[in-house]
Amino acid sequence: MKWLLSMFALAGAAGASAQPTGREPYHLISDSVVPNHGPDGNSVFLDAPEGLILIDTGRHPEHRDRLLSFARARGRPVAAIVNTHWHLDHTTGNGDIRAAYPHAPVYASEAIERALTGFLARSRASTQRALDVGQVPEANRAEVARAFAAMDNAAALRATRPVTASGEMRIAGRRLRVNLARFAATEGDVWLYDPATRVAIVGDLVVAPVPFIDTTCAEGWRRALGEIAATPFTTLIPGHGAPMSRADFTAWRAAFDAFVDCGQSDRPRADCVTGWRRAAARFIPAGGEAMIDGLAGYYIDSRLRATPEERYRYCEDRAG
Ligand SMILES: [Zn+2]
């Protein structure tokens, strides 16, 4: 079951995507939710002098097609890719997008290196075992094959312009604040802030409907949320789910803090789960409660209440 949760944990409320106008401050290709399948993260397009900046590339071919057809309809090339983090629901499309736009540099942290020999290698091994004993349903096999192919083409997941520190950068000719949060939701989360539009694009540092704690350092994640809070954004685009106002973010952050506090205490597990459901209610789609219970409980058991070795596995540089 663990392989299923780590590979296919699903999340997010799909939002309507607007027609390109050329004047919008960003264009969201919203994440997708298909029951019993892995999610696609949100993707965001920004206009830049040299073309389009594409933030995150999704997992499924359908998501990739939506990205490519937006660029085509917009009549502008993808001039740069930014990956907020290495999770495959945000990076699998890199290979196909780079094949279509070979000159687009990829901005990302270097955390993928450790993931390739650590989390992804373990996840692949457990998924292969499940395949070998016939536990992967037919309906998931194409998705698994695509994930394996993404790992085999690791060059497409790697940055050509590694983000190694926070600072202002010019991407495809557009000036953006590029932030690196180390040892947070992953070992290296990149998030963007555009001072001109006051939009923050934060990847899985903020996610609906439940924080994905698979490769997380809870303390570093809290620190990163503090840095986001200190930024004067008015709109925040999470890794999954609908764009948020500052009030939404503040509510989400409080729910996150309470969930992690509870998960790390010896309070009854069910209290932590119902606490999250209550505090994060506005981010949980109707009918999603049972799924939330499953995921939140899984993260409490497997991460927040794991051995110290496991809990701090993603808090510092070390093998695996
Ligand atoms: Zn994600």
Short mmCIF file of N, CA and C in Angstrom, two decimals, residues 6-7 9 11 31 39-44 54-59 63 81-95 106-116 119-120 150 154 156-159 161-163 178-192 201-208 210-217 221 224 228 237-241 252 299 314:
data_model
loop_
_atom_site.label_atom_id
_atom_site.label_comp_id
_atom_site.label_asym_id
_atom_site.label_seq_id
_atom_site.Cartn_x
_atom_site.Cartn_y
_atom_site.Cartn_z
N SER A 6 2.81 6.61 -1.96
CA SER A 6 3.91 7.50 -2.32
C SER A 6 3.89 7.83 -3.81
N MET A 7 3.43 6.90 -4.62
CA MET A 7 3.42 7.17 -6.06
C MET A 7 2.14 7.89 -6.49
N ALA A 9 -0.46 9.29 -4.31
CA ALA A 9 -1.19 10.17 -3.41
C ALA A 9 -1.83 11.26 -4.25
N ALA A 11 -4.36 14.68 -4.95
CA ALA A 11 -4.63 15.92 -4.25
C ALA A 11 -5.17 16.96 -5.20
N ASP A 31 -4.00 21.77 -11.61
CA ASP A 31 -3.69 20.38 -11.32
C ASP A 31 -4.91 19.51 -11.60
N PRO A 39 -1.47 12.54 -8.99
CA PRO A 39 -1.90 13.88 -9.39
C PRO A 39 -0.93 14.50 -10.41
N ASP A 40 -1.39 15.58 -11.01
CA ASP A 40 -0.50 16.53 -11.68
C ASP A 40 -0.45 17.76 -10.79
N GLY A 41 0.71 18.32 -10.61
CA GLY A 41 0.78 19.60 -9.90
C GLY A 41 0.27 20.73 -10.78
N ASN A 42 -0.01 21.86 -10.16
CA ASN A 42 -0.32 23.07 -10.93
C ASN A 42 0.86 23.44 -11.81
N SER A 43 0.57 23.94 -13.00
CA SER A 43 1.59 24.57 -13.83
C SER A 43 1.19 26.02 -14.05
N VAL A 44 2.18 26.89 -14.17
CA VAL A 44 1.90 28.32 -14.34
C VAL A 44 2.76 28.85 -15.49
N LEU A 54 7.63 28.67 -18.01
CA LEU A 54 6.72 27.61 -17.57
C LEU A 54 7.19 27.08 -16.22
N ILE A 55 6.34 27.19 -15.23
CA ILE A 55 6.68 26.69 -13.90
C ILE A 55 5.96 25.36 -13.68
N ASP A 56 6.72 24.29 -13.65
CA ASP A 56 6.29 22.90 -13.42
C ASP A 56 5.56 22.32 -14.62
N THR A 57 5.81 21.02 -14.84
CA THR A 57 5.42 20.41 -16.11
C THR A 57 4.48 19.21 -15.96
N GLY A 58 3.99 18.93 -14.75
CA GLY A 58 2.97 17.90 -14.58
C GLY A 58 3.50 16.49 -14.73
N ARG A 59 2.57 15.54 -14.68
CA ARG A 59 2.93 14.12 -14.73
C ARG A 59 2.40 13.43 -15.99
N HIS A 63 -1.74 16.40 -19.27
CA HIS A 63 -1.30 17.68 -18.72
C HIS A 63 -0.28 18.32 -19.66
N ILE A 81 12.03 26.88 -18.28
CA ILE A 81 11.25 26.03 -17.37
C ILE A 81 11.80 26.25 -15.97
N VAL A 82 10.90 26.36 -15.02
CA VAL A 82 11.29 26.39 -13.60
C VAL A 82 10.60 25.20 -12.95
N ASN A 83 11.37 24.38 -12.23
CA ASN A 83 10.76 23.32 -11.43
C ASN A 83 10.80 23.72 -9.96
N THR A 84 9.63 23.76 -9.34
CA THR A 84 9.61 24.14 -7.92
C THR A 84 10.26 23.08 -7.05
N HIS A 85 10.14 21.82 -7.46
CA HIS A 85 10.80 20.72 -6.75
C HIS A 85 10.77 19.49 -7.66
N TRP A 86 11.44 18.43 -7.25
CA TRP A 86 11.65 17.30 -8.15
C TRP A 86 10.51 16.30 -8.19
N HIS A 87 9.51 16.39 -7.34
CA HIS A 87 8.44 15.38 -7.35
C HIS A 87 7.90 15.21 -8.77
N LEU A 88 7.61 13.95 -9.11
CA LEU A 88 7.32 13.64 -10.51
C LEU A 88 6.01 14.22 -11.01
N ASP A 89 5.13 14.64 -10.11
CA ASP A 89 3.89 15.28 -10.58
C ASP A 89 4.15 16.73 -11.00
N HIS A 90 5.42 17.18 -10.85
CA HIS A 90 5.80 18.54 -11.26
C HIS A 90 6.89 18.55 -12.33
N THR A 91 7.48 17.39 -12.59
CA THR A 91 8.67 17.36 -13.47
C THR A 91 8.62 16.36 -14.61
N THR A 92 7.66 15.43 -14.57
CA THR A 92 7.67 14.38 -15.60
C THR A 92 7.56 14.96 -17.00
N GLY A 93 6.82 16.06 -17.14
CA GLY A 93 6.66 16.68 -18.46
C GLY A 93 7.92 17.34 -18.99
N ASN A 94 8.95 17.49 -18.15
CA ASN A 94 10.18 18.17 -18.61
C ASN A 94 10.71 17.60 -19.92
N GLY A 95 10.75 16.27 -20.01
CA GLY A 95 11.36 15.63 -21.19
C GLY A 95 10.65 16.06 -22.46
N VAL A 106 16.51 25.03 -17.82
CA VAL A 106 15.71 24.55 -16.69
C VAL A 106 16.32 25.07 -15.40
N TYR A 107 15.52 25.82 -14.67
CA TYR A 107 15.93 26.35 -13.36
C TYR A 107 15.34 25.45 -12.29
N ALA A 108 16.18 24.90 -11.44
CA ALA A 108 15.69 24.02 -10.37
C ALA A 108 16.80 23.89 -9.34
N SER A 109 16.44 23.37 -8.18
CA SER A 109 17.47 23.09 -7.19
C SER A 109 18.19 21.80 -7.58
N GLU A 110 19.23 21.48 -6.82
CA GLU A 110 20.00 20.27 -7.13
C GLU A 110 19.55 19.07 -6.30
N ALA A 111 18.37 19.20 -5.65
CA ALA A 111 17.89 18.12 -4.78
C ALA A 111 17.55 16.86 -5.56
N ILE A 112 17.33 16.97 -6.86
CA ILE A 112 17.03 15.79 -7.67
C ILE A 112 18.13 14.74 -7.55
N GLU A 113 19.38 15.18 -7.39
CA GLU A 113 20.50 14.22 -7.35
C GLU A 113 20.31 13.22 -6.22
N ARG A 114 20.00 13.73 -5.06
CA ARG A 114 19.82 12.86 -3.92
C ARG A 114 18.54 12.03 -4.08
N ALA A 115 17.52 12.62 -4.66
CA ALA A 115 16.26 11.89 -4.85
C ALA A 115 16.46 10.69 -5.77
N LEU A 116 17.30 10.86 -6.80
CA LEU A 116 17.49 9.77 -7.77
C LEU A 116 18.09 8.54 -7.11
N PHE A 119 14.90 8.58 -2.50
CA PHE A 119 13.44 8.35 -2.51
C PHE A 119 12.97 7.71 -3.81
N LEU A 120 13.41 8.25 -4.94
CA LEU A 120 12.90 7.73 -6.21
C LEU A 120 13.37 6.29 -6.44
N ALA A 150 10.65 8.59 -16.88
CA ALA A 150 11.16 9.89 -16.41
C ALA A 150 12.44 9.69 -15.61
N ALA A 154 16.93 10.91 -16.62
CA ALA A 154 17.17 11.84 -15.51
C ALA A 154 17.75 13.16 -15.99
N ALA A 156 16.72 15.04 -18.18
CA ALA A 156 15.64 16.01 -18.40
C ALA A 156 15.11 16.57 -17.09
N LEU A 157 15.37 15.88 -16.00
CA LEU A 157 14.90 16.36 -14.69
C LEU A 157 15.90 17.31 -14.04
N ARG A 158 17.13 17.28 -14.54
CA ARG A 158 18.19 18.08 -13.91
C ARG A 158 18.16 19.52 -14.40
N ALA A 159 18.57 20.42 -13.51
CA ALA A 159 18.67 21.83 -13.87
C ALA A 159 19.80 22.03 -14.86
N ARG A 161 20.34 25.35 -15.19
CA ARG A 161 20.75 26.54 -14.42
C ARG A 161 20.38 26.27 -12.96
N PRO A 162 21.24 25.60 -12.22
CA PRO A 162 20.89 25.24 -10.84
C PRO A 162 20.65 26.48 -9.97
N VAL A 163 19.61 26.40 -9.17
CA VAL A 163 19.33 27.46 -8.19
C VAL A 163 20.00 27.03 -6.89
N VAL A 178 13.83 34.77 -6.99
CA VAL A 178 13.87 33.30 -6.96
C VAL A 178 14.38 32.88 -5.59
N ASN A 179 13.56 32.12 -4.89
CA ASN A 179 13.91 31.74 -3.52
C ASN A 179 14.20 30.26 -3.45
N LEU A 180 15.21 29.90 -2.69
CA LEU A 180 15.52 28.50 -2.44
C LEU A 180 15.28 28.20 -0.96
N ALA A 181 14.35 27.30 -0.69
CA ALA A 181 14.13 26.82 0.69
C ALA A 181 14.77 25.45 0.80
N ARG A 182 15.78 25.35 1.63
CA ARG A 182 16.48 24.07 1.76
C ARG A 182 15.84 23.24 2.86
N PHE A 183 15.75 21.94 2.62
CA PHE A 183 15.21 21.00 3.62
C PHE A 183 13.86 21.45 4.15
N ALA A 184 12.92 21.56 3.23
CA ALA A 184 11.56 22.00 3.58
C ALA A 184 10.58 20.91 3.12
N ALA A 185 9.70 21.21 2.13
CA ALA A 185 8.83 20.14 1.61
C ALA A 185 9.67 19.07 0.92
N THR A 186 10.76 19.51 0.28
CA THR A 186 11.80 18.59 -0.22
C THR A 186 13.14 19.17 0.23
N GLU A 187 14.23 18.54 -0.21
CA GLU A 187 15.55 19.04 0.20
C GLU A 187 15.88 20.37 -0.47
N GLY A 188 15.14 20.70 -1.53
CA GLY A 188 15.40 21.98 -2.19
C GLY A 188 14.15 22.45 -2.91
N ASP A 189 13.39 23.35 -2.30
CA ASP A 189 12.17 23.89 -2.92
C ASP A 189 12.46 25.28 -3.46
N VAL A 190 12.13 25.46 -4.73
CA VAL A 190 12.30 26.78 -5.36
C VAL A 190 10.92 27.44 -5.43
N TRP A 191 10.85 28.67 -4.97
CA TRP A 191 9.58 29.40 -5.13
C TRP A 191 9.86 30.80 -5.62
N LEU A 192 8.89 31.31 -6.38
CA LEU A 192 9.08 32.57 -7.09
C LEU A 192 8.19 33.65 -6.50
N ILE A 201 4.54 32.06 -6.39
CA ILE A 201 4.31 30.71 -6.94
C ILE A 201 5.18 29.78 -6.12
N VAL A 202 4.55 28.97 -5.28
CA VAL A 202 5.32 28.36 -4.20
C VAL A 202 5.44 26.84 -4.25
N GLY A 203 4.92 26.21 -5.32
CA GLY A 203 5.04 24.75 -5.39
C GLY A 203 4.39 24.09 -4.18
N ASP A 204 4.94 22.95 -3.77
CA ASP A 204 4.29 22.17 -2.72
C ASP A 204 4.62 22.65 -1.30
N LEU A 205 5.21 23.85 -1.19
CA LEU A 205 5.32 24.45 0.15
C LEU A 205 3.93 24.79 0.68
N VAL A 206 2.98 24.95 -0.22
CA VAL A 206 1.57 25.11 0.16
C VAL A 206 0.77 24.21 -0.77
N VAL A 207 -0.01 23.30 -0.21
CA VAL A 207 -0.79 22.38 -1.03
C VAL A 207 -2.14 22.10 -0.41
N ALA A 208 -3.11 21.98 -1.28
CA ALA A 208 -4.41 21.46 -0.89
C ALA A 208 -4.51 20.05 -1.46
N VAL A 210 -4.00 18.39 1.53
CA VAL A 210 -3.25 17.93 2.70
C VAL A 210 -1.78 18.11 2.39
N PRO A 211 -0.95 18.51 3.38
CA PRO A 211 0.48 18.63 3.07
C PRO A 211 1.09 17.26 2.75
N PHE A 212 1.87 17.22 1.67
CA PHE A 212 2.55 15.98 1.29
C PHE A 212 3.88 15.92 2.02
N ILE A 213 3.97 15.00 2.96
CA ILE A 213 5.11 15.00 3.87
C ILE A 213 6.12 13.92 3.50
N ASP A 214 6.03 13.40 2.28
CA ASP A 214 6.88 12.26 1.92
C ASP A 214 8.38 12.52 2.09
N THR A 215 8.84 13.67 1.62
CA THR A 215 10.29 13.93 1.61
C THR A 215 10.57 15.25 2.32
N THR A 216 9.99 15.36 3.49
CA THR A 216 9.90 16.63 4.19
C THR A 216 10.79 16.71 5.41
N CYS A 217 11.27 17.91 5.68
CA CYS A 217 11.81 18.25 7.00
C CYS A 217 10.84 19.26 7.60
N TRP A 221 10.34 23.26 6.68
CA TRP A 221 9.09 23.66 6.00
C TRP A 221 8.47 24.83 6.75
N ALA A 224 10.34 27.93 5.88
CA ALA A 224 10.01 28.41 4.53
C ALA A 224 8.67 29.14 4.53
N ILE A 228 7.77 32.94 3.24
CA ILE A 228 6.66 33.29 2.33
C ILE A 228 5.78 34.35 2.99
N ILE A 237 0.01 31.01 -5.54
CA ILE A 237 -0.39 29.81 -6.29
C ILE A 237 0.28 28.60 -5.63
N PRO A 238 -0.54 27.73 -5.06
CA PRO A 238 0.03 26.56 -4.39
C PRO A 238 0.41 25.49 -5.40
N GLY A 239 1.09 24.44 -4.93
CA GLY A 239 1.47 23.33 -5.81
C GLY A 239 0.28 22.53 -6.29
N HIS A 240 -0.75 22.48 -5.48
CA HIS A 240 -2.01 21.82 -5.83
C HIS A 240 -3.13 22.64 -5.24
N GLY A 241 -4.22 22.74 -5.98
CA GLY A 241 -5.38 23.47 -5.48
C GLY A 241 -5.46 24.87 -6.07
N TRP A 252 -4.14 28.45 5.96
CA TRP A 252 -3.46 27.18 5.62
C TRP A 252 -2.24 26.97 6.51
N TYR A 299 0.57 10.04 6.84
CA TYR A 299 1.73 10.90 7.09
C TYR A 299 2.08 10.98 8.58
N TYR A 314 15.34 13.89 5.93
CA TYR A 314 15.38 14.93 4.89
C TYR A 314 15.75 16.30 5.45
#
